Amino acid sequence: MSERAKLSDEEQERRRRAIPEIFPATPFIGWLGLVFDRYEPDEVVVRLPFRPELTNDGTYYHGGVVASAIDTAGAAAAWSNHDFDKGTRASTVSMTVQYVGACKQSDLVCTARTVKRGKELIFTEITATDAGGVVVAHALQTYRIV
């Protein structure tokens, strides 16, 4: 059995740079309306523009919406510097979220950074804030790409 040809550096970078276009094109992320404000190797900022239908009461984002935005930001950070020769099948393995505030009628901004890359597992840390920078939640995520 022959070994698969390695991707060129240019192809690796092309695939990494495609993530901010691919993610919002997926049904759930597209429906949420997440947008990329920054996308650099191992550091990503996504923003969820405020929408009352994503709240419990027209004012405060539902916790599941916050968790979804956090999960997506962490996944994007994992992909942002991924070696595509290692594979393209991915999922969140684990995520813990500590809610420390509420996002009141404001865009939600999630900043994610990669903490460590292993053979298959990527560890990310995500902070969610309101548009004014007040912390809403903090999360640790383990993401797997094979």
PDB file of C-alpha atoms in Angstrom:
ATOM      1  CA  MET A   1       0.000   0.000   0.000  1.00  0.00           C
ATOM      2  CA  SER A   2       1.482   3.352  -1.008  1.00  0.00           C
ATOM      3  CA  GLU A   3       1.578   6.297   1.332  1.00  0.00           C
ATOM      4  CA  ARG A   4      -0.720   9.188   0.488  1.00  0.00           C
ATOM      5  CA  ALA A   5       1.019  12.216  -1.021  1.00  0.00           C
ATOM      6  CA  LYS A   6       1.593  15.038   1.435  1.00  0.00           C
ATOM      7  CA  LEU A   7      -0.182  18.308   0.803  1.00  0.00           C
ATOM      8  CA  SER A   8       1.963  21.256  -0.186  1.00  0.00           C
ATOM      9  CA  ASP A   9       2.358  24.173   2.224  1.00  0.00           C
ATOM     10  CA  GLU A  10       0.263  26.257  -0.153  1.00  0.00           C
ATOM     11  CA  GLU A  11      -2.558  23.692  -0.168  1.00  0.00           C
ATOM     12  CA  GLN A  12      -2.420  23.402   3.634  1.00  0.00           C
ATOM     13  CA  GLU A  13      -2.771  27.178   3.926  1.00  0.00           C
ATOM     14  CA  ARG A  14      -5.552  27.321   1.320  1.00  0.00           C
ATOM     15  CA  ARG A  15      -7.567  24.774   3.296  1.00  0.00           C
ATOM     16  CA  ARG A  16      -6.987  26.564   6.595  1.00  0.00           C
ATOM     17  CA  ARG A  17      -8.025  29.919   5.094  1.00  0.00           C
ATOM     18  CA  ALA A  18     -11.265  28.384   3.739  1.00  0.00           C
ATOM     19  CA  ILE A  19     -12.666  27.700   7.234  1.00  0.00           C
ATOM     20  CA  PRO A  20     -14.187  31.200   7.758  1.00  0.00           C
ATOM     21  CA  GLU A  21     -16.193  30.654   4.572  1.00  0.00           C
ATOM     22  CA  ILE A  22     -17.074  26.990   5.174  1.00  0.00           C
ATOM     23  CA  PHE A  23     -18.330  27.289   8.764  1.00  0.00           C
ATOM     24  CA  PRO A  24     -20.994  29.982   8.120  1.00  0.00           C
ATOM     25  CA  ALA A  25     -22.175  28.008   5.061  1.00  0.00           C
ATOM     26  CA  THR A  26     -23.222  25.060   7.260  1.00  0.00           C
ATOM     27  CA  PRO A  27     -26.923  24.998   8.146  1.00  0.00           C
ATOM     28  CA  PHE A  28     -26.742  25.513  11.931  1.00  0.00           C
ATOM     29  CA  ILE A  29     -23.889  28.019  12.048  1.00  0.00           C
ATOM     30  CA  GLY A  30     -25.413  29.892   9.130  1.00  0.00           C
ATOM     31  CA  TRP A  31     -28.791  29.984  10.885  1.00  0.00           C
ATOM     32  CA  LEU A  32     -27.167  31.303  14.066  1.00  0.00           C
ATOM     33  CA  GLY A  33     -25.562  34.053  12.008  1.00  0.00           C
ATOM     34  CA  LEU A  34     -22.019  33.712  13.366  1.00  0.00           C
ATOM     35  CA  VAL A  35     -19.428  35.842  11.594  1.00  0.00           C
ATOM     36  CA  PHE A  36     -15.638  35.765  11.761  1.00  0.00           C
ATOM     37  CA  ASP A  37     -14.043  38.987  12.979  1.00  0.00           C
ATOM     38  CA  ARG A  38     -10.514  37.562  13.103  1.00  0.00           C
ATOM     39  CA  TYR A  39      -8.962  34.313  11.923  1.00  0.00           C
ATOM     40  CA  GLU A  40      -5.278  33.764  12.588  1.00  0.00           C
ATOM     41  CA  PRO A  41      -3.281  30.592  13.275  1.00  0.00           C
ATOM     42  CA  ASP A  42      -4.406  29.364  16.709  1.00  0.00           C
ATOM     43  CA  GLU A  43      -6.463  32.475  17.503  1.00  0.00           C
ATOM     44  CA  VAL A  44      -9.966  33.196  16.283  1.00  0.00           C
ATOM     45  CA  VAL A  45     -12.673  35.742  17.091  1.00  0.00           C
ATOM     46  CA  VAL A  46     -16.273  35.038  16.104  1.00  0.00           C
ATOM     47  CA  ARG A  47     -19.209  37.327  16.716  1.00  0.00           C
ATOM     48  CA  LEU A  48     -22.885  36.551  17.042  1.00  0.00           C
ATOM     49  CA  PRO A  49     -24.930  39.646  16.161  1.00  0.00           C
ATOM     50  CA  PHE A  50     -27.764  40.124  18.645  1.00  0.00           C
ATOM     51  CA  ARG A  51     -31.093  38.566  17.635  1.00  0.00           C
ATOM     52  CA  PRO A  52     -34.050  38.505  20.040  1.00  0.00           C
ATOM     53  CA  GLU A  53     -35.169  35.079  18.772  1.00  0.00           C
ATOM     54  CA  LEU A  54     -31.983  33.589  20.277  1.00  0.00           C
ATOM     55  CA  THR A  55     -32.973  34.723  23.778  1.00  0.00           C
ATOM     56  CA  ASN A  56     -35.332  33.446  26.445  1.00  0.00           C
ATOM     57  CA  ASP A  57     -37.005  36.802  26.917  1.00  0.00           C
ATOM     58  CA  GLY A  58     -35.962  39.109  24.079  1.00  0.00           C
ATOM     59  CA  THR A  59     -33.086  40.430  26.170  1.00  0.00           C
ATOM     60  CA  TYR A  60     -30.583  37.771  27.323  1.00  0.00           C
ATOM     61  CA  TYR A  61     -29.027  35.113  25.086  1.00  0.00           C
ATOM     62  CA  HIS A  62     -30.046  31.555  25.929  1.00  0.00           C
ATOM     63  CA  GLY A  63     -27.152  29.578  27.488  1.00  0.00           C
ATOM     64  CA  GLY A  64     -27.297  27.017  24.690  1.00  0.00           C
ATOM     65  CA  VAL A  65     -26.783  29.754  22.139  1.00  0.00           C
ATOM     66  CA  VAL A  66     -23.743  30.980  24.079  1.00  0.00           C
ATOM     67  CA  ALA A  67     -22.387  27.407  24.261  1.00  0.00           C
ATOM     68  CA  SER A  68     -22.925  26.917  20.511  1.00  0.00           C
ATOM     69  CA  ALA A  69     -21.000  30.082  19.698  1.00  0.00           C
ATOM     70  CA  ILE A  70     -18.212  29.068  22.089  1.00  0.00           C
ATOM     71  CA  ASP A  71     -18.020  25.559  20.606  1.00  0.00           C
ATOM     72  CA  THR A  72     -17.816  26.949  17.079  1.00  0.00           C
ATOM     73  CA  ALA A  73     -15.080  29.432  18.020  1.00  0.00           C
ATOM     74  CA  GLY A  74     -13.017  26.670  19.631  1.00  0.00           C
ATOM     75  CA  ALA A  75     -13.450  24.396  16.630  1.00  0.00           C
ATOM     76  CA  ALA A  76     -12.368  27.201  14.300  1.00  0.00           C
ATOM     77  CA  ALA A  77      -9.239  27.752  16.400  1.00  0.00           C
ATOM     78  CA  ALA A  78      -8.481  24.033  16.120  1.00  0.00           C
ATOM     79  CA  TRP A  79      -8.822  24.151  12.317  1.00  0.00           C
ATOM     80  CA  SER A  80      -6.915  27.435  11.970  1.00  0.00           C
ATOM     81  CA  ASN A  81      -3.509  25.802  12.148  1.00  0.00           C
ATOM     82  CA  HIS A  82      -4.430  22.177  11.423  1.00  0.00           C
ATOM     83  CA  ASP A  83      -2.201  19.804   9.464  1.00  0.00           C
ATOM     84  CA  PHE A  84      -4.643  18.455   6.878  1.00  0.00           C
ATOM     85  CA  ASP A  85      -2.384  15.471   6.233  1.00  0.00           C
ATOM     86  CA  LYS A  86      -3.660  14.192   9.618  1.00  0.00           C
ATOM     87  CA  GLY A  87      -7.270  14.059   8.432  1.00  0.00           C
ATOM     88  CA  THR A  88     -10.504  15.996   8.139  1.00  0.00           C
ATOM     89  CA  ARG A  89     -13.017  14.128  10.322  1.00  0.00           C
ATOM     90  CA  ALA A  90     -13.687  16.197  13.407  1.00  0.00           C
ATOM     91  CA  SER A  91     -15.816  16.610  16.496  1.00  0.00           C
ATOM     92  CA  THR A  92     -15.856  18.180  19.920  1.00  0.00           C
ATOM     93  CA  VAL A  93     -14.810  15.545  22.461  1.00  0.00           C
ATOM     94  CA  SER A  94     -15.386  17.579  25.601  1.00  0.00           C
ATOM     95  CA  MET A  95     -16.317  21.101  26.577  1.00  0.00           C
ATOM     96  CA  THR A  96     -16.859  22.784  29.920  1.00  0.00           C
ATOM     97  CA  VAL A  97     -18.510  26.170  30.150  1.00  0.00           C
ATOM     98  CA  GLN A  98     -18.609  28.438  33.153  1.00  0.00           C
ATOM     99  CA  TYR A  99     -21.273  31.108  32.799  1.00  0.00           C
ATOM    100  CA  VAL A 100     -20.188  34.183  34.741  1.00  0.00           C
ATOM    101  CA  GLY A 101     -22.527  36.807  33.336  1.00  0.00           C
ATOM    102  CA  ALA A 102     -25.207  37.480  30.776  1.00  0.00           C
ATOM    103  CA  CYS A 103     -25.150  38.973  27.314  1.00  0.00           C
ATOM    104  CA  LYS A 104     -27.897  41.611  27.386  1.00  0.00           C
ATOM    105  CA  GLN A 105     -29.112  42.887  24.012  1.00  0.00           C
ATOM    106  CA  SER A 106     -25.574  42.850  22.659  1.00  0.00           C
ATOM    107  CA  ASP A 107     -23.480  41.021  20.117  1.00  0.00           C
ATOM    108  CA  LEU A 108     -21.717  38.039  21.667  1.00  0.00           C
ATOM    109  CA  VAL A 109     -17.968  37.959  20.951  1.00  0.00           C
ATOM    110  CA  CYS A 110     -16.055  34.692  21.382  1.00  0.00           C
ATOM    111  CA  THR A 111     -12.259  34.717  21.402  1.00  0.00           C
ATOM    112  CA  ALA A 112     -10.682  31.272  21.068  1.00  0.00           C
ATOM    113  CA  ARG A 113      -7.070  30.234  21.197  1.00  0.00           C
ATOM    114  CA  THR A 114      -5.365  26.909  20.827  1.00  0.00           C
ATOM    115  CA  VAL A 115      -3.589  25.879  24.013  1.00  0.00           C
ATOM    116  CA  LYS A 116      -2.013  22.624  22.778  1.00  0.00           C
ATOM    117  CA  ARG A 117      -2.024  20.377  19.734  1.00  0.00           C
ATOM    118  CA  GLY A 118      -1.565  16.641  20.183  1.00  0.00           C
ATOM    119  CA  LYS A 119      -1.557  13.821  17.655  1.00  0.00           C
ATOM    120  CA  GLU A 120      -5.369  13.861  17.351  1.00  0.00           C
ATOM    121  CA  LEU A 121      -6.587  16.134  20.139  1.00  0.00           C
ATOM    122  CA  ILE A 122      -6.506  19.916  20.123  1.00  0.00           C
ATOM    123  CA  PHE A 123      -7.133  21.820  23.351  1.00  0.00           C
ATOM    124  CA  THR A 124      -8.700  25.259  23.112  1.00  0.00           C
ATOM    125  CA  GLU A 125      -9.727  27.971  25.541  1.00  0.00           C
ATOM    126  CA  ILE A 126     -12.569  30.340  24.745  1.00  0.00           C
ATOM    127  CA  THR A 127     -13.813  33.527  26.388  1.00  0.00           C
ATOM    128  CA  ALA A 128     -17.207  34.951  25.484  1.00  0.00           C
ATOM    129  CA  THR A 129     -17.949  38.614  26.145  1.00  0.00           C
ATOM    130  CA  ASP A 130     -20.613  41.116  25.308  1.00  0.00           C
ATOM    131  CA  ALA A 131     -19.745  43.840  22.795  1.00  0.00           C
ATOM    132  CA  GLY A 132     -18.381  46.007  25.604  1.00  0.00           C
ATOM    133  CA  GLY A 133     -15.888  43.347  26.696  1.00  0.00           C
ATOM    134  CA  VAL A 134     -17.730  42.183  29.826  1.00  0.00           C
ATOM    135  CA  VAL A 135     -17.115  38.443  30.294  1.00  0.00           C
ATOM    136  CA  VAL A 136     -20.192  36.266  29.838  1.00  0.00           C
ATOM    137  CA  ALA A 137     -18.597  32.797  29.895  1.00  0.00           C
ATOM    138  CA  HIS A 138     -15.295  30.975  29.803  1.00  0.00           C
ATOM    139  CA  ALA A 139     -14.778  27.508  28.321  1.00  0.00           C
ATOM    140  CA  LEU A 140     -12.238  24.746  27.793  1.00  0.00           C
ATOM    141  CA  GLN A 141     -12.708  22.510  24.788  1.00  0.00           C
ATOM    142  CA  THR A 142     -11.102  19.304  23.578  1.00  0.00           C
ATOM    143  CA  TYR A 143     -11.483  18.904  19.824  1.00  0.00           C
ATOM    144  CA  ARG A 144     -10.470  15.908  17.732  1.00  0.00           C
ATOM    145  CA  ILE A 145      -9.471  15.837  14.070  1.00  0.00           C
ATOM    146  CA  VAL A 146      -8.505  12.531  12.413  1.00  0.00           C
TER     147      VAL A 146
END
